[in-house]
Short mmCIF file of C-alpha atoms (C1' of nucleotides) in Angstrom, two decimals:
data_model
loop_
_atom_site.label_atom_id
_atom_site.label_comp_id
_atom_site.label_asym_id
_atom_site.label_seq_id
_atom_site.Cartn_x
_atom_site.Cartn_y
_atom_site.Cartn_z
CA MET Z 1 257.18 60.96 232.36
CA LYS Z 2 255.93 57.83 230.24
CA THR Z 3 253.56 58.88 227.59
CA SER Z 4 249.61 56.68 227.81
CA ILE Z 5 248.30 54.17 226.73
CA THR Z 6 246.32 55.40 223.75
CA VAL Z 7 242.64 54.05 223.86
CA ALA Z 8 239.58 53.69 221.60
CA ILE Z 9 236.51 51.75 222.18
CA VAL Z 10 233.31 50.50 220.19
CA GLU Z 11 230.58 49.01 221.81
CA ASP Z 12 227.49 49.38 220.87
CA LYS Z 13 225.89 49.32 224.52
CA GLU Z 14 225.66 53.11 225.96
CA PRO Z 15 226.16 52.36 230.20
CA ILE Z 16 229.45 49.31 229.01
CA ARG Z 17 230.76 51.67 226.53
CA GLN Z 18 230.62 54.52 228.84
CA SER Z 19 231.85 52.69 232.45
CA LEU Z 20 234.35 51.81 230.14
CA ALA Z 21 235.49 54.86 229.46
CA ILE Z 22 235.80 56.25 232.67
CA LEU Z 23 238.13 52.95 233.50
CA VAL Z 24 240.60 53.32 231.01
CA ASP Z 25 240.86 57.31 230.84
CA GLY Z 26 240.82 57.45 235.01
CA ALA Z 27 243.62 55.13 235.57
CA GLU Z 28 247.21 56.02 235.27
CA GLY Z 29 248.70 56.01 232.06
CA PHE Z 30 245.84 55.12 230.12
CA SER Z 31 244.50 57.87 228.14
CA CYS Z 32 240.82 56.22 226.13
CA GLN Z 33 241.01 58.23 222.52
CA ALA Z 34 237.32 58.18 220.91
CA THR Z 35 234.56 55.52 221.74
CA PHE Z 36 232.40 54.34 219.41
CA GLU Z 37 228.98 52.95 218.69
CA THR Z 38 229.23 51.45 215.22
CA ALA Z 39 232.01 49.46 213.77
CA GLU Z 40 231.25 51.20 210.80
CA SER Z 41 231.92 54.95 212.85
CA ALA Z 42 235.62 53.13 214.21
CA LEU Z 43 236.46 52.59 210.37
CA ASP Z 44 236.20 56.43 209.48
CA TYR Z 45 238.03 57.87 212.24
CA LEU Z 46 240.76 55.70 213.47
CA PRO Z 47 242.63 54.91 210.31
CA ASP Z 48 243.70 59.26 210.63
CA HIS Z 49 244.23 58.72 214.16
CA CYS Z 50 245.33 55.58 215.76
CA VAL Z 51 245.41 54.54 218.54
CA ASP Z 52 248.32 52.08 220.96
CA VAL Z 53 244.78 49.19 221.57
CA VAL Z 54 241.61 49.00 220.26
CA LEU Z 55 239.05 47.43 222.38
CA MET Z 56 236.54 45.94 220.56
CA ASP Z 57 233.02 44.45 221.48
CA ILE Z 58 231.79 41.68 219.00
CA ASP Z 59 228.58 41.49 218.57
CA LEU Z 60 227.89 45.13 216.86
CA PRO Z 61 224.55 45.77 214.69
CA GLY Z 62 225.73 46.12 211.11
CA MET Z 63 228.91 45.24 210.86
CA ASN Z 64 231.02 42.87 213.61
CA GLY Z 65 233.91 43.25 215.59
CA ILE Z 66 235.36 40.76 213.79
CA ASP Z 67 235.37 42.39 210.71
CA CYS Z 68 236.15 45.59 211.89
CA VAL Z 69 239.06 44.82 213.36
CA ARG Z 70 240.74 42.79 209.88
CA HIS Z 71 239.98 46.20 207.87
CA LEU Z 72 241.56 48.36 210.24
CA LYS Z 73 244.96 46.43 210.99
CA THR Z 74 245.75 47.20 207.15
CA ARG Z 75 245.53 50.59 207.86
CA CYS Z 76 246.44 50.69 211.18
CA PRO Z 77 248.87 47.82 211.77
CA ASN Z 78 250.93 49.68 214.70
CA THR Z 79 246.98 49.13 217.18
CA GLN Z 80 246.77 46.30 218.47
CA PHE Z 81 243.22 44.83 219.32
CA MET Z 82 241.61 43.74 222.41
CA MET Z 83 238.86 41.59 221.97
CA CYS Z 84 236.31 42.70 224.18
CA THR Z 85 232.57 40.13 224.45
CA MET Z 86 230.26 38.02 227.14
CA TYR Z 87 230.97 34.67 224.74
CA ASP Z 88 233.98 32.42 223.71
CA GLU Z 89 232.42 30.02 220.98
CA ASP Z 90 235.18 28.43 219.56
CA GLU Z 91 233.94 30.29 215.32
CA THR Z 92 234.44 33.67 216.98
CA VAL Z 93 237.46 33.34 218.35
CA PHE Z 94 239.28 31.94 215.78
CA GLU Z 95 238.31 33.86 213.70
CA ALA Z 96 239.10 37.30 215.55
CA LEU Z 97 242.36 35.92 215.08
CA LYS Z 98 241.99 34.97 212.07
CA ALA Z 99 241.20 39.04 211.07
CA GLY Z 100 244.21 40.06 213.33
CA ALA Z 101 243.39 40.57 216.91
CA ASN Z 102 246.29 39.96 219.64
CA SER Z 103 244.26 39.52 223.04
CA TYR Z 104 240.24 38.04 224.05
CA ILE Z 105 239.14 38.77 226.67
CA LEU Z 106 235.72 38.57 228.19
CA LYS Z 107 233.34 40.61 229.69
CA ARG Z 108 232.36 39.41 232.75
CA SER Z 109 236.33 40.00 233.82
CA PRO Z 110 236.88 42.46 236.60
CA PRO Z 111 238.77 45.97 236.00
CA HIS Z 112 241.84 45.72 236.93
CA LYS Z 113 242.03 42.48 235.10
CA LEU Z 114 241.16 44.24 231.89
CA LEU Z 115 243.65 47.45 232.48
CA GLU Z 116 246.44 44.51 233.19
CA ALA Z 117 245.17 43.16 229.60
CA ILE Z 118 245.96 45.90 227.58
CA THR Z 119 249.48 46.91 229.06
CA GLU Z 120 250.26 43.52 228.93
CA LEU Z 121 248.79 44.19 224.72
CA HIS Z 122 251.04 47.12 224.61
CA GLU Z 123 254.17 45.26 226.13
CA GLY Z 124 253.30 42.72 223.38
CA GLY Z 125 252.09 40.15 224.85
CA ALA Z 126 248.24 38.56 224.15
CA PRO Z 127 246.44 38.20 227.28
CA MET Z 128 243.59 35.69 226.77
CA SER Z 129 240.83 34.92 229.26
CA SER Z 130 241.58 31.71 229.96
CA THR Z 131 239.20 29.39 229.64
CA ILE Z 132 239.99 31.14 225.81
CA ALA Z 133 243.79 31.06 226.30
CA ARG Z 134 243.06 26.86 226.76
CA LYS Z 135 240.56 26.95 223.87
CA ILE Z 136 243.21 28.21 221.17
CA ALA Z 137 245.96 25.54 222.92
CA GLY Z 138 244.18 22.80 222.44
CA SER Z 139 243.65 23.42 219.17
CA PHE Z 140 246.87 23.06 218.05
CA HIS Z 141 246.53 19.72 219.94
CA VAL Z 142 246.66 16.42 217.87
CA ASN Z 143 245.84 13.11 219.30
CA THR Z 144 248.26 10.72 218.56
CA SER Z 145 246.63 7.75 220.45
CA ALA Z 146 244.08 7.84 217.38
CA PRO Z 147 245.86 5.62 214.88
CA ASN Z 148 246.59 7.78 211.76
CA GLU Z 149 245.51 6.17 208.55
CA LEU Z 150 249.37 7.63 207.42
CA ASP Z 151 250.41 4.69 209.01
CA VAL Z 152 249.46 1.64 206.87
CA LEU Z 153 252.13 3.15 204.70
CA THR Z 154 255.56 3.19 204.12
CA PRO Z 155 257.83 5.07 205.13
CA ARG Z 156 258.39 4.86 200.22
CA GLU Z 157 254.68 5.31 200.16
CA ARG Z 158 254.64 8.56 202.15
CA GLU Z 159 257.97 9.75 200.29
CA ILE Z 160 256.14 9.66 197.06
CA LEU Z 161 252.16 11.20 198.21
CA ASP Z 162 254.10 13.89 199.96
CA ARG Z 163 255.35 14.81 196.38
CA LEU Z 164 252.58 14.46 194.44
CA SER Z 165 250.68 16.97 196.97
CA LYS Z 166 253.52 19.28 195.92
CA GLY Z 167 251.96 18.54 192.60
CA HIS Z 168 254.43 16.75 191.53
CA SER Z 169 253.51 13.95 188.22
CA HIS Z 170 254.79 10.65 187.62
CA LYS Z 171 257.57 11.28 185.52
CA GLU Z 172 258.32 14.07 187.88
CA VAL Z 173 258.67 12.10 191.10
CA ALA Z 174 260.32 9.28 189.22
CA ASN Z 175 263.23 11.23 188.54
CA GLU Z 176 263.34 12.71 191.61
CA LEU Z 177 263.86 9.72 192.74
CA PHE Z 178 265.66 7.92 189.97
CA VAL Z 179 263.35 5.45 190.36
CA SER Z 180 261.05 4.04 186.84
CA PRO Z 181 257.78 6.36 186.38
CA THR Z 182 256.18 2.45 186.54
CA THR Z 183 257.46 1.50 189.96
CA VAL Z 184 256.10 5.43 190.63
CA ARG Z 185 252.73 3.88 189.10
CA LYS Z 186 252.69 1.28 191.52
CA HIS Z 187 253.29 2.86 194.59
CA ILE Z 188 250.76 5.51 193.72
CA PHE Z 189 248.28 2.32 192.92
CA ASN Z 190 249.66 0.77 196.53
CA ILE Z 191 248.66 3.47 197.92
CA TYR Z 192 245.28 4.25 196.44
CA GLU Z 193 244.69 0.63 197.97
CA LYS Z 194 245.81 1.88 201.51
CA LEU Z 195 244.06 5.02 201.79
CA GLN Z 196 240.54 3.38 199.48
CA VAL Z 197 240.99 6.10 197.05
CA HIS Z 198 240.88 6.87 193.59
CA SER Z 199 243.07 9.96 192.78
CA LYS Z 200 245.68 11.93 193.23
CA VAL Z 201 243.55 14.68 195.14
CA GLU Z 202 241.77 12.87 197.70
CA ALA Z 203 245.23 11.02 198.38
CA VAL Z 204 246.51 13.98 199.01
CA ASN Z 205 243.46 15.15 201.04
CA LYS Z 206 244.22 12.95 202.56
CA TYR Z 207 248.19 13.21 203.16
CA LEU Z 208 247.64 16.52 204.76
CA GLY Z 209 244.48 15.98 206.79
CA ARG Z 210 241.76 17.82 205.74
CA LYS Z 211 238.51 16.32 204.64
CA MET N 1 241.19 22.40 253.86
CA LYS N 2 241.16 21.89 250.26
CA THR N 3 243.59 19.84 249.45
CA SER N 4 247.00 20.82 247.45
CA ILE N 5 247.66 20.74 243.04
CA THR N 6 249.79 17.71 242.99
CA VAL N 7 253.24 19.34 240.71
CA ALA N 8 255.90 16.97 238.95
CA ILE N 9 258.93 17.92 237.50
CA VAL N 10 261.55 16.73 234.82
CA GLU N 11 264.67 19.57 234.43
CA ASP N 12 267.85 18.05 234.08
CA LYS N 13 269.92 20.56 235.85
CA GLU N 14 270.26 19.71 239.69
CA PRO N 15 270.87 23.09 240.63
CA ILE N 16 267.40 24.46 238.30
CA ARG N 17 265.52 20.98 239.91
CA GLN N 18 265.91 21.89 243.52
CA SER N 19 264.84 24.88 243.26
CA LEU N 20 262.31 24.43 241.70
CA ALA N 21 260.94 21.54 243.78
CA ILE N 22 261.91 23.79 246.92
CA LEU N 23 259.81 26.38 245.56
CA VAL N 24 256.73 24.24 244.80
CA ASP N 25 257.22 22.07 247.59
CA GLY N 26 257.00 25.40 250.36
CA ALA N 27 254.14 27.45 248.93
CA GLU N 28 250.21 27.05 250.20
CA GLY N 29 248.67 24.88 248.49
CA PHE N 30 251.62 22.88 246.27
CA SER N 31 253.23 20.42 246.74
CA CYS N 32 255.48 18.33 244.57
CA GLN N 33 255.19 14.82 244.19
CA ALA N 34 258.18 13.74 242.34
CA THR N 35 261.45 14.96 240.58
CA PHE N 36 263.15 13.45 237.31
CA GLU N 37 266.65 13.64 235.75
CA THR N 38 265.93 11.71 232.67
CA ALA N 39 262.38 11.65 229.95
CA GLU N 40 262.91 8.10 230.59
CA SER N 41 262.56 8.32 234.20
CA ALA N 42 259.58 10.65 233.93
CA LEU N 43 258.02 7.52 231.46
CA ASP N 44 258.52 5.04 233.78
CA TYR N 45 257.13 6.96 237.34
CA LEU N 46 254.10 9.19 235.93
CA PRO N 47 251.37 6.93 234.69
CA ASP N 48 251.04 4.62 237.73
CA HIS N 49 251.83 7.96 239.57
CA CYS N 50 249.07 10.58 238.03
CA VAL N 51 249.84 14.20 239.06
CA ASP N 52 247.77 17.46 238.28
CA VAL N 53 250.50 19.29 236.61
CA VAL N 54 254.28 18.65 235.37
CA LEU N 55 256.94 20.90 234.75
CA MET N 56 259.14 19.93 232.27
CA ASP N 57 261.99 21.31 230.39
CA ILE N 58 262.15 20.91 226.83
CA ASP N 59 266.31 20.25 226.77
CA LEU N 60 267.36 16.85 228.32
CA PRO N 61 269.65 14.35 227.59
CA GLY N 62 267.99 12.15 226.01
CA MET N 63 264.26 11.94 224.98
CA ASN N 64 263.28 15.44 224.86
CA GLY N 65 260.42 16.67 226.90
CA ILE N 66 258.33 17.26 223.86
CA ASP N 67 258.46 13.80 223.39
CA CYS N 68 257.46 13.19 226.77
CA VAL N 69 255.12 15.15 226.74
CA ARG N 70 253.43 13.15 223.67
CA HIS N 71 253.99 10.06 225.03
CA LEU N 72 252.82 11.18 229.03
CA LYS N 73 249.59 13.04 227.37
CA THR N 74 248.14 9.57 226.72
CA ARG N 75 248.36 7.68 229.08
CA CYS N 76 247.96 10.50 231.86
CA PRO N 77 244.65 12.41 230.12
CA ASN N 78 244.06 14.45 232.92
CA THR N 79 247.72 16.04 233.97
CA GLN N 80 248.01 19.16 232.68
CA PHE N 81 252.03 20.01 231.18
CA MET N 82 253.98 23.16 231.38
CA MET N 83 257.20 23.40 229.20
CA CYS N 84 259.43 25.03 230.80
CA THR N 85 262.23 26.06 229.14
CA MET N 86 264.61 29.23 227.93
CA TYR N 87 264.17 29.17 224.35
CA ASP N 88 261.14 30.51 222.76
CA GLU N 89 261.49 29.10 218.78
CA ASP N 90 258.78 28.51 216.78
CA GLU N 91 259.05 25.46 215.86
CA THR N 92 259.09 24.58 219.14
CA VAL N 93 256.97 25.80 221.15
CA PHE N 94 254.05 24.27 218.26
CA GLU N 95 255.41 21.38 218.66
CA ALA N 96 255.27 21.33 222.49
CA LEU N 97 251.59 22.12 222.12
CA LYS N 98 250.74 19.31 219.58
CA ALA N 99 252.40 17.26 221.87
CA GLY N 100 249.34 18.57 224.66
CA ALA N 101 251.18 20.93 226.25
CA ASN N 102 248.89 23.68 227.95
CA SER N 103 251.43 26.01 229.05
CA TYR N 104 254.54 27.59 227.96
CA ILE N 105 256.15 29.44 230.24
CA LEU N 106 260.08 30.48 229.74
CA LYS N 107 262.25 30.17 232.86
CA ARG N 108 263.05 33.35 232.67
CA SER N 109 259.86 33.65 234.81
CA PRO N 110 260.25 35.14 238.76
CA PRO N 111 258.76 32.19 241.24
CA HIS N 112 255.71 34.13 242.17
CA LYS N 113 254.99 33.61 238.42
CA LEU N 114 255.36 30.55 238.27
CA LEU N 115 253.19 29.75 240.88
CA GLU N 116 250.50 31.72 239.88
CA ALA N 117 250.96 29.87 236.49
CA ILE N 118 250.71 26.69 238.13
CA THR N 119 247.12 27.33 239.83
CA GLU N 120 245.98 29.03 236.34
CA LEU N 121 247.04 25.68 234.82
CA HIS N 122 245.42 23.61 237.16
CA GLU N 123 241.93 25.93 237.11
CA GLY N 124 241.43 25.94 233.56
CA GLY N 125 243.60 27.98 231.44
CA ALA N 126 246.50 28.28 229.98
CA PRO N 127 249.54 30.33 231.67
CA MET N 128 252.08 31.17 228.40
CA SER N 129 254.85 33.94 228.74
CA SER N 130 254.04 36.59 227.26
CA THR N 131 256.17 36.94 223.86
CA ILE N 132 254.46 32.83 223.03
CA ALA N 133 251.33 33.97 223.61
CA ARG N 134 252.22 36.76 220.66
CA LYS N 135 253.33 33.79 218.35
CA ILE N 136 250.32 31.56 219.61
CA ALA N 137 247.90 34.34 218.69
CA GLY N 138 250.61 35.77 215.44
CA SER N 139 249.87 32.08 213.88
CA PHE N 140 246.42 32.57 213.71
CA HIS N 141 246.62 35.57 211.55
CA VAL N 142 246.14 36.20 207.19
CA ASN N 143 246.66 38.85 206.18
CA THR N 144 243.76 40.01 203.80
CA SER N 145 245.95 43.31 202.30
CA ALA N 146 247.80 40.54 200.38
CA PRO N 147 244.97 40.31 197.49
CA ASN N 148 243.49 36.75 197.72
CA GLU N 149 244.84 34.75 193.99
CA LEU N 150 241.38 32.94 194.73
CA ASP N 151 240.05 36.51 193.77
CA VAL N 152 240.55 36.34 189.95
CA LEU N 153 238.33 33.58 190.25
CA THR N 154 234.60 33.85 188.80
CA PRO N 155 231.90 32.77 191.29
CA ARG N 156 231.30 29.57 188.61
CA GLU N 157 235.26 28.90 188.28
CA ARG N 158 235.78 28.60 192.41
CA GLU N 159 232.13 26.47 192.19
CA ILE N 160 234.67 23.90 190.18
CA LEU N 161 237.30 24.48 191.72
CA ASP N 162 235.73 23.59 194.80
CA ARG N 163 234.22 20.38 194.37
CA LEU N 164 237.93 19.24 192.46
CA SER N 165 239.15 19.79 196.10
CA LYS N 166 236.56 17.31 196.94
CA GLY N 167 238.09 14.73 194.37
CA HIS N 168 235.91 14.96 192.16
CA SER N 169 236.44 14.25 188.33
CA HIS N 170 235.15 16.31 185.24
CA LYS N 171 231.88 14.05 184.84
CA GLU N 172 231.32 14.02 188.21
CA VAL N 173 231.43 17.98 188.67
CA ALA N 174 229.42 18.11 185.32
CA ASN N 175 226.71 16.05 186.54
CA GLU N 176 226.86 18.71 190.34
CA LEU N 177 226.23 21.22 188.04
CA PHE N 178 224.42 20.05 185.16
CA VAL N 179 226.50 21.17 182.36
CA SER N 180 228.77 19.73 179.42
CA PRO N 181 231.98 17.52 180.52
CA THR N 182 233.56 19.78 178.44
CA THR N 183 232.19 22.74 179.51
CA VAL N 184 234.08 22.07 182.65
CA ARG N 185 237.16 21.06 181.27
CA LYS N 186 236.66 24.53 179.39
CA HIS N 187 236.20 25.93 183.26
CA ILE N 188 239.06 24.23 184.48
CA PHE N 189 241.44 25.17 181.76
CA ASN N 190 240.92 28.87 182.72
CA ILE N 191 241.31 28.55 186.07
CA TYR N 192 244.44 27.06 185.62
CA GLU N 193 246.00 29.89 183.81
CA LYS N 194 244.09 32.47 186.36
CA LEU N 195 246.08 30.80 188.83
CA GLN N 196 249.46 30.25 187.39
CA VAL N 197 249.35 26.30 187.65
CA HIS N 198 248.93 23.42 185.29
CA SER N 199 247.49 19.68 187.70
CA LYS N 200 244.65 19.15 189.14
CA VAL N 201 246.61 18.93 192.79
CA GLU N 202 248.36 22.10 192.75
CA ALA N 203 245.18 24.35 192.00
CA VAL N 204 243.20 22.46 195.17
CA ASN N 205 246.33 23.16 196.98
CA LYS N 206 246.22 26.47 196.12
CA TYR N 207 242.15 26.81 196.52
CA LEU N 208 242.74 25.59 200.12
CA GLY N 209 245.78 27.48 200.71
CA ARG N 210 248.38 25.37 201.24
CA LYS N 211 252.09 25.57 199.59
"C1'" DC I 1 226.07 50.65 171.10
"C1'" DC I 2 230.03 48.49 172.16
"C1'" DG I 3 233.32 45.78 174.37
"C1'" DA I 4 234.64 43.18 178.06
"C1'" DC I 5 233.55 38.91 180.01
"C1'" DA I 6 231.38 35.20 181.57
"C1'" DA I 7 229.53 30.82 181.65
"C1'" DT I 8 228.07 27.20 178.39
"C1'" DA I 9 229.55 24.03 174.60
"C1'" DC I 10 232.49 21.41 170.40
"C1'" DC I 11 236.82 19.20 168.57
"C1'" DG I 12 240.79 17.31 168.56
"C1'" DC I 13 245.34 15.39 170.18
"C1'" DA I 14 249.06 13.80 173.40
"C1'" DT I 15 249.94 13.21 177.91
"C1'" DT I 16 249.06 11.48 182.75
"C1'" DT I 17 246.10 8.45 185.28
"C1'" DG I 18 244.21 4.72 186.73
"C1'" DC I 19 243.35 0.05 187.12
"C1'" DA I 20 244.93 -5.47 186.04
"C1'" DT I 21 248.59 -8.41 185.86
"C1'" DG I 22 252.84 -10.86 186.96
"C1'" DA I 23 257.86 -10.76 188.21
"C1'" DT I 24 262.53 -9.92 190.39
"C1'" DT I 25 265.14 -8.60 195.07
"C1'" DT I 26 266.17 -6.50 198.22
"C1'" DT I 27 265.22 -5.67 203.78
"C1'" DT I 28 262.49 -7.49 207.76
"C1'" DA I 29 260.82 -9.38 211.31
"C1'" DA I 30 259.11 -14.25 212.79
"C1'" DT J 1 265.97 -19.26 208.41
"C1'" DT J 2 262.37 -18.65 206.41
"C1'" DA J 3 257.94 -16.55 205.32
"C1'" DA J 4 255.69 -12.08 204.59
"C1'" DA J 5 256.62 -7.43 202.82
"C1'" DA J 6 258.70 -3.68 200.72
"C1'" DA J 7 261.23 -1.62 196.24
"C1'" DT J 8 261.40 -2.46 191.81
"C1'" DC J 9 260.80 -2.84 186.95
"C1'" DA J 10 257.56 -3.84 182.40
"C1'" DT J 11 252.98 -3.95 179.49
"C1'" DG J 12 249.33 -2.63 177.88
"C1'" DC J 13 244.37 -0.46 177.78
"C1'" DA J 14 240.44 2.59 178.77
"C1'" DA J 15 239.36 6.68 180.81
"C1'" DA J 16 240.56 11.01 182.38
"C1'" DT J 17 243.59 15.47 181.83
"C1'" DG J 18 246.28 19.70 179.98
"C1'" DC J 19 246.25 22.06 175.63
"C1'" DG J 20 245.19 24.68 172.19
"C1'" DG J 21 241.30 26.13 168.93
"C1'" DT J 22 236.26 28.12 168.33
"C1'" DA J 23 232.01 29.43 168.85
"C1'" DT J 24 227.13 30.80 170.92
"C1'" DT J 25 224.71 33.79 174.37
"C1'" DG J 26 223.88 37.03 178.08
"C1'" DT J 27 225.55 40.76 181.33
"C1'" DC J 28 227.14 44.37 182.55
"C1'" DG J 29 229.48 49.05 182.33
"C1'" DG J 30 230.65 53.48 180.34
#
DNA sequence: CCGACAATACCGCATTTGCATGATTTTTAA
DNA sequence: TTAAAAATCATGCAAATGCGGTATTGTCGG
């Protein structure tokens, strides 16, 4: 007989917490080990009683679910965290992933989907509600049709800018490329003109695509 | 009667292409509009005959599937691209997402899963094979247990570093903060010592968390 | 109370950098 | 083939920067 997936639930609203617990505990192969009303109580208990999966609400009184995950993840590295919330705002999603969550599903998902997701999470997947998954995938997309400012630079200029971006000085770049420092300075001057900037930091910011 | 999801397939290996086409065309609600052996032939045909979903192999002779997506995405903005490949290497996955793919599944997925994924993709989801999804989610994770180098900085130093990161000079920062330029220089000097760097660009790189 | 630290400020020096002007050679594109 | 663009190098100046030392004031924890 294979052992059940152990689950904990962090959710402040009584009825939801109860029904989640009943759903999990009633299903074959799942075992609800603990439920918490607050992030603080979860932080108190879970580090000493690690479970396989934690269902974490985000909108909690006091500490929110994301910060709770951030703290727990370091103490329970083998626990998987499933954010379980009403909202699908961009920032919340990405903050949760940064904090260490491996799954993000909306509460409106039907019960059987939730159990499926828990299983998938435990088996090494990262189940996401479809709108969330689309957001995440889309966040990588870079619009190639929008002409990149850097296109106006020549390959040589990009080469030099790349080394500047690593913190190298005029002289260092000159040595690396086996050219005169004055040549490098000339290139940098040209780069500044093309990018409409007046210092290394500004140029590097544009190069690395941060505003 | 609702219309079928129109599909195109780009896959160089004959048997796989055939069986995918048969699978898609044979299923209720799906219609395989075209199949291609190469990225080039797909680029030639698809812009004038946009479909709902394209199943794209990555490892193609000539142009690879990722570059093919990059080009097609701008011409068929409403088409969804599903990368469909044997491998799950990190770089490939992220390059595909950057190129505009919304889904990435491994060929070893069973047929019914593939059809499910096409439907989910068409309905606004971003179906991923579980190992892929985990990679993507994990790519956001920042290890908070590793003490942040920036923690050694005082609030004032961070304030100054933040302005430096925007490309401001000593003097500008001094004016913004209503302190003497020499004070700012002293702070910067201290920052350099704490972060073990020797130039603005290096300091800003550390501040913005880019190596 | 005292020591540690943060924030403020100044002086000075050598180097780096931003900006201007000009020139030669090679490569690329029209 | 001819013109434009890119890459190379030089000279010079003024300002910005990196590095070192020193000093005053205020805050905070032991």
